XYZ file of C-alpha atoms in Angstrom:
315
model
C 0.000 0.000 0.000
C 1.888 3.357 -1.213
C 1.801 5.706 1.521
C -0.970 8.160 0.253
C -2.978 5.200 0.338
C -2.206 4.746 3.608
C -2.620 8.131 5.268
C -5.913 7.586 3.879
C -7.276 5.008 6.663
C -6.725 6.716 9.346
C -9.528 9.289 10.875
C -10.217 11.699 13.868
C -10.287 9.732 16.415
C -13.385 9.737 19.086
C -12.383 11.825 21.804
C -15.818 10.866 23.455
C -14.331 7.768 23.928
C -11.884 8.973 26.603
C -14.471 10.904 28.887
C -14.656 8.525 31.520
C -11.211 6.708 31.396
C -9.743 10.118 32.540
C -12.264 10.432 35.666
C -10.334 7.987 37.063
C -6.880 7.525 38.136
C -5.918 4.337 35.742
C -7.374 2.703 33.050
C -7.124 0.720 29.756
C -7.495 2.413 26.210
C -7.566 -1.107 24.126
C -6.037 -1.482 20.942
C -9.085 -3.009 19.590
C -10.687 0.262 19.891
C -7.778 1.691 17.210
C -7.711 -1.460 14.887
C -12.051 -1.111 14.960
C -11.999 2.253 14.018
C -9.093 1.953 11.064
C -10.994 -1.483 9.820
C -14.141 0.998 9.430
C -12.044 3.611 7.143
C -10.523 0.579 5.227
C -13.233 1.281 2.311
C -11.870 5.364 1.889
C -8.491 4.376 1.039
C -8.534 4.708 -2.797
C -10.547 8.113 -2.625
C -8.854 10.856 -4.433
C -7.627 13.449 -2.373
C -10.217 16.363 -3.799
C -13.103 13.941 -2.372
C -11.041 13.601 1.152
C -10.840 17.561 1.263
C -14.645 18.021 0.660
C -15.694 15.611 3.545
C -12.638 17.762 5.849
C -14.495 20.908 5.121
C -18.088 19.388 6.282
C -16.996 17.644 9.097
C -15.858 21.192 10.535
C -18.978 22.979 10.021
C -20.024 25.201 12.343
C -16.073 25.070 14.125
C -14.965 28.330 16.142
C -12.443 30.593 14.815
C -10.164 30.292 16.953
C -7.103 28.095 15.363
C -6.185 24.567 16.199
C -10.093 23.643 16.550
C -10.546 22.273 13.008
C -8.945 19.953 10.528
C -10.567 22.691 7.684
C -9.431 26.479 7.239
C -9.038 29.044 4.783
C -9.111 26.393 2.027
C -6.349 23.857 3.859
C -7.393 20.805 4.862
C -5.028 18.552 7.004
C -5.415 14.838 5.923
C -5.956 11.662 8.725
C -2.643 11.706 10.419
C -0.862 7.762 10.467
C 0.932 6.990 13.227
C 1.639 4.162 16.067
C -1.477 2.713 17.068
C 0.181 2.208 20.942
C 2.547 2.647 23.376
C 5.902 1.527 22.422
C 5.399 0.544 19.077
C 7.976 1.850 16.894
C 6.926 3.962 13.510
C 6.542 6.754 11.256
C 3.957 9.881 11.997
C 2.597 10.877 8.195
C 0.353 13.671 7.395
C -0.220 15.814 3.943
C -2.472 18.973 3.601
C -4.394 19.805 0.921
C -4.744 22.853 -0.822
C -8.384 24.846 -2.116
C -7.562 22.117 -5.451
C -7.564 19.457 -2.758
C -4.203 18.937 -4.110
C -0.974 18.086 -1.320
C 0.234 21.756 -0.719
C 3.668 21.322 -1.450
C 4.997 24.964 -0.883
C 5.363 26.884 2.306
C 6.703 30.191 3.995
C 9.545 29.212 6.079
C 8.136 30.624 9.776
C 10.613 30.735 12.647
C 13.208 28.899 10.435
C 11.278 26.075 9.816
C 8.234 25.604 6.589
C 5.928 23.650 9.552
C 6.124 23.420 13.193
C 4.285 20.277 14.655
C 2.515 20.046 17.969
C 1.457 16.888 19.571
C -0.502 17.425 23.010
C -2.743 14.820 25.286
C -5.853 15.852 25.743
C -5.255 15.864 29.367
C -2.108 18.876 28.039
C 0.703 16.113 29.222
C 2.974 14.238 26.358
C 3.761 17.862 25.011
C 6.051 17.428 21.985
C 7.154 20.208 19.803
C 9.078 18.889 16.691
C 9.542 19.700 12.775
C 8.881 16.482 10.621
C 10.423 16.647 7.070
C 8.507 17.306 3.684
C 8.706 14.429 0.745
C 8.191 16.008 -2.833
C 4.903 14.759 -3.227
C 4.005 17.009 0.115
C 3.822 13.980 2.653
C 5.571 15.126 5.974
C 6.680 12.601 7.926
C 9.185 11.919 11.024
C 10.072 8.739 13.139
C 7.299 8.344 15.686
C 6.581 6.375 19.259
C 4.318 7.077 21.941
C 5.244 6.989 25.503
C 1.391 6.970 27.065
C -1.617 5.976 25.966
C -4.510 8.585 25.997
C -6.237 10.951 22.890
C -3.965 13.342 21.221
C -4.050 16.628 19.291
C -1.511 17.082 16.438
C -1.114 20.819 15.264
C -0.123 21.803 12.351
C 0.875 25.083 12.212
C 2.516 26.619 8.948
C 2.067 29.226 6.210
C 1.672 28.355 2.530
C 3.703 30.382 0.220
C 2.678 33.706 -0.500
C 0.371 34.215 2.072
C 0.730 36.704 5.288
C -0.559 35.243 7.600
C -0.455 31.401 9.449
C -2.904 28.610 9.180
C -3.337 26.091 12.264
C -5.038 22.659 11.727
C -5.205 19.837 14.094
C -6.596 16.342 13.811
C -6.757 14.001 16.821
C -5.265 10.634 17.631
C -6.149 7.471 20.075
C -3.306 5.654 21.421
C -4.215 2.483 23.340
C -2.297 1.336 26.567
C -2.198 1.817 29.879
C -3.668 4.898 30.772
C -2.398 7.399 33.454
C -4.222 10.964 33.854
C -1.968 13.416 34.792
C -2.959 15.578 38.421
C -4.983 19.026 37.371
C -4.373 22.256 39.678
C -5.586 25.270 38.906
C -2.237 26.886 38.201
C 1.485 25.675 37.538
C 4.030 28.797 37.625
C 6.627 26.487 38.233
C 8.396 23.940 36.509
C 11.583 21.360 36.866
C 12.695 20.417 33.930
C 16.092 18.420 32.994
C 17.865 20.155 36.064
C 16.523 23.700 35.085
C 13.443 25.490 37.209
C 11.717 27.767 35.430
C 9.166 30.245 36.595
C 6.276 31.839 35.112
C 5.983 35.508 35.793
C 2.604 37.841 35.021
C -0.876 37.400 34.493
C -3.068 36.177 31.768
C -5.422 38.769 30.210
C -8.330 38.818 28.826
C -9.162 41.049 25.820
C -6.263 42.756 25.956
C -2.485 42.158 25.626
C -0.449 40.669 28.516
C 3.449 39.865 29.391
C 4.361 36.341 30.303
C 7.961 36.558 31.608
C 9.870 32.950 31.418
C 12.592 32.836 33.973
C 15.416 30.354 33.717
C 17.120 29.349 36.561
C 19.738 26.283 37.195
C 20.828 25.412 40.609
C 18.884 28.600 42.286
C 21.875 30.910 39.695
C 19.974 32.614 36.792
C 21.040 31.172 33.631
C 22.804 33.871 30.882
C 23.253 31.006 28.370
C 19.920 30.772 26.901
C 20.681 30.495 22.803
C 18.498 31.349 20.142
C 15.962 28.638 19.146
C 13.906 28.710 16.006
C 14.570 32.662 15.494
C 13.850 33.525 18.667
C 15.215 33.424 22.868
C 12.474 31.061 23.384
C 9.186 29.866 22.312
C 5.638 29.665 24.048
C 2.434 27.590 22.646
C -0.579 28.528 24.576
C -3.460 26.272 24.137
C -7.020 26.413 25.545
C -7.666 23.969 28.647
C -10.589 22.092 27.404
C -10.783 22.453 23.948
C -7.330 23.230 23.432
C -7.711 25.971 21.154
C -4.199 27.080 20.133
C -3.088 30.562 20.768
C -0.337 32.232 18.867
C 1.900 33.796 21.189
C 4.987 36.027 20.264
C 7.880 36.709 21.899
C 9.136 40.410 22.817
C 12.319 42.231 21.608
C 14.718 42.048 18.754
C 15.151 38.626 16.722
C 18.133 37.073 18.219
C 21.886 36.987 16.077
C 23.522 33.711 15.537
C 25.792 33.480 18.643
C 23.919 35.841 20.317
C 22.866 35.001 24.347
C 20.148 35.560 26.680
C 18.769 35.231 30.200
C 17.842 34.406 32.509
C 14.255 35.996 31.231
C 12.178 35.902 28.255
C 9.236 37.438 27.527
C 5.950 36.933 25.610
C 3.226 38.770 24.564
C -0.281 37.488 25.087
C -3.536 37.668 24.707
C -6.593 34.791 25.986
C -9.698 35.112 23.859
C -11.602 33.670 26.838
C -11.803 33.371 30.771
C -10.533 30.292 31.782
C -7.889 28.315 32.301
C -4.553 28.170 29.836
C -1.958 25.553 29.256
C 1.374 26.589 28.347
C 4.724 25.625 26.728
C 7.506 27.159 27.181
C 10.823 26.092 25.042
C 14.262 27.308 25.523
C 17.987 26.064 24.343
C 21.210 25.917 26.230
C 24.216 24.611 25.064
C 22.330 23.110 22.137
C 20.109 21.047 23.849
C 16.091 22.085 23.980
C 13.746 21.637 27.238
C 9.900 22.129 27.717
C 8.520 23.471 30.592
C 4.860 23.426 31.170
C 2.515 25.624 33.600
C -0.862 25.962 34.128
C -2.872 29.597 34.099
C -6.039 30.747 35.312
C -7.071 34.233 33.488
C -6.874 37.040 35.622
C -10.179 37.311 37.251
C -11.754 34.636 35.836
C -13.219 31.462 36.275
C -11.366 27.641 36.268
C -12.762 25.243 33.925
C -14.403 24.040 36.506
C -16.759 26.703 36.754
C -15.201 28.500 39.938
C -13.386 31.243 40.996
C -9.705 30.806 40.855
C -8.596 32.734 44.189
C -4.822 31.796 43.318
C -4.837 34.494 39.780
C -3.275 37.726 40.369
């Protein structure tokens, strides 16, 4: 089976089907559920892609504007996504997008030195992986793949086809069967340990408005002045909306960074929620050529938790 053929067997993957496994603190996503739902896309496999588009753009009717909720925008459509069916199974994650011919878009803008940045999230906002998969000449990105937990993923897209000004964000979702382990939810993290490093989380989270988010980079309890520049910039921060995890572009401040250029032990973003509630956040920094994540956990200023109450702990 060539491997447009195969991208094409693979869906969005029922989300539903995760509601109660992550009230509680273990369970069991079974593989059969993955190998029942691919068996029931076996028959779309030899659909041209124009057809494939065209069902994208229904199934997203109705979808808010906010980027990162839809698999359908501004004439893109981002194709089922093939990857590992379960933990620890060794593979390939394969996507294409589709142009308004519901051709595979083969040309891009190259955005923060890369053509596509790739976001892979649990819908829980653990297993955050930020990477940049590589482009074949018949537009099929692809990069070497495993899964370390089970659980229902979001994979971002984010890119910007050539010639336009502005980004397009996509995102298709993913079931990955094993043993299933829900990670602990607090209203806020503004801390984070991460490969010997903590970082803290300064500011607030604003609503309607523009806000600073200050990153600070400490190793040992000494601030760290080493911080190099990663992807065109001192750092980078993906904001994505607890619940729904609508994805919020987020821009760093000050002047792009020169090769061999250093920072620290702060970095600062500029941000704005679209919505009271509670954030998720990534924050991504390099020293000495090596990249770490750190995630926190925000609660708009004022506002309300996803659980529907006050969040006495925002500033």
């Amino acid at each position: 089976m060539n491997t447009p053929a195969r991208l094409g067997i693979y869906g969005a993957c029922l989300v539903a089907a995760f509601g109660a496994a992550f009230a509680i603190s273990s369970a069991i996503v079974p593989a059969e559920a993955a190998a029942e739902h691919s068996a029931a896309l076996e028959s779309e496999h030899g659909e041209e892609h124009g057809s494939a588009a065209a069902e994208s753009v229904e199934a997203v009717a109705g979808s808010a504007a906010l980027p990162g909720l839809s698999l359908s925008s501004d004439g893109y459509a981002l194709q089922p996504v093939h990857a590992p069916g379960s933990v620890g199974e060794d593979g390939t994650l394969e996507f294409v997008i589709l142009n308004e011919s519901g051709k595979a878009l083969t040309e891009y803008e190259v955005d923060h030195e890369k053509e596509l940045h790739l976001i892979v999230v649990r819908s829980d906002g653990a297993q955050f992986r930020h990477v940049h998969p590589t482009m074949a000449t018949d537009g099929i990105w692809s990069i070497p793949w495993e899964w370390e937990a089970a659980g229902s993923y979001r994979a971002f897209a984010d890119f910007v086809p050539q010639g336009s000004q502005s980004g397009v964000t996509l995102s298709r979702t993913l079931l990955v069967s094993g043993q299933l382990e829900p990670a602990a939810r607090t209203p806020e993290i503004r801390q984070a340990e991460i490969d010997g490093y903590t970082v803290n989380l300064k500011g607030d989270l604003g609503v309607g408005g523009e806000s600073t988010l200050t990153a600070e980079v400490l190793r040992d309890g000494v601030p760290v002045t080493e911080i190099e520049p990663y992807l065109g910039a001192f750092g980078h921060l993906v904001a994505l909306r607890d619940g729904d995890l609508a994805y919020l572009h987020v821009h760093p401040t000050g002047a792009e960074p020169v090769p061999g250029e250093l920072s620290g032990p702060e970095v600062s973003f500029a941000t704005e929620a679209p919505t009271e509630g509670r954030y998720l956040l990534y924050f991504d920094f390099q020293v000495d050529g090596k990249t770490h994540s750190a995630m926190f956990a925000l609660t708009t200023s004022g506002g309300a938790t996803a659980d529907g109450h006050e969040d006495s702990e925002a500033h």
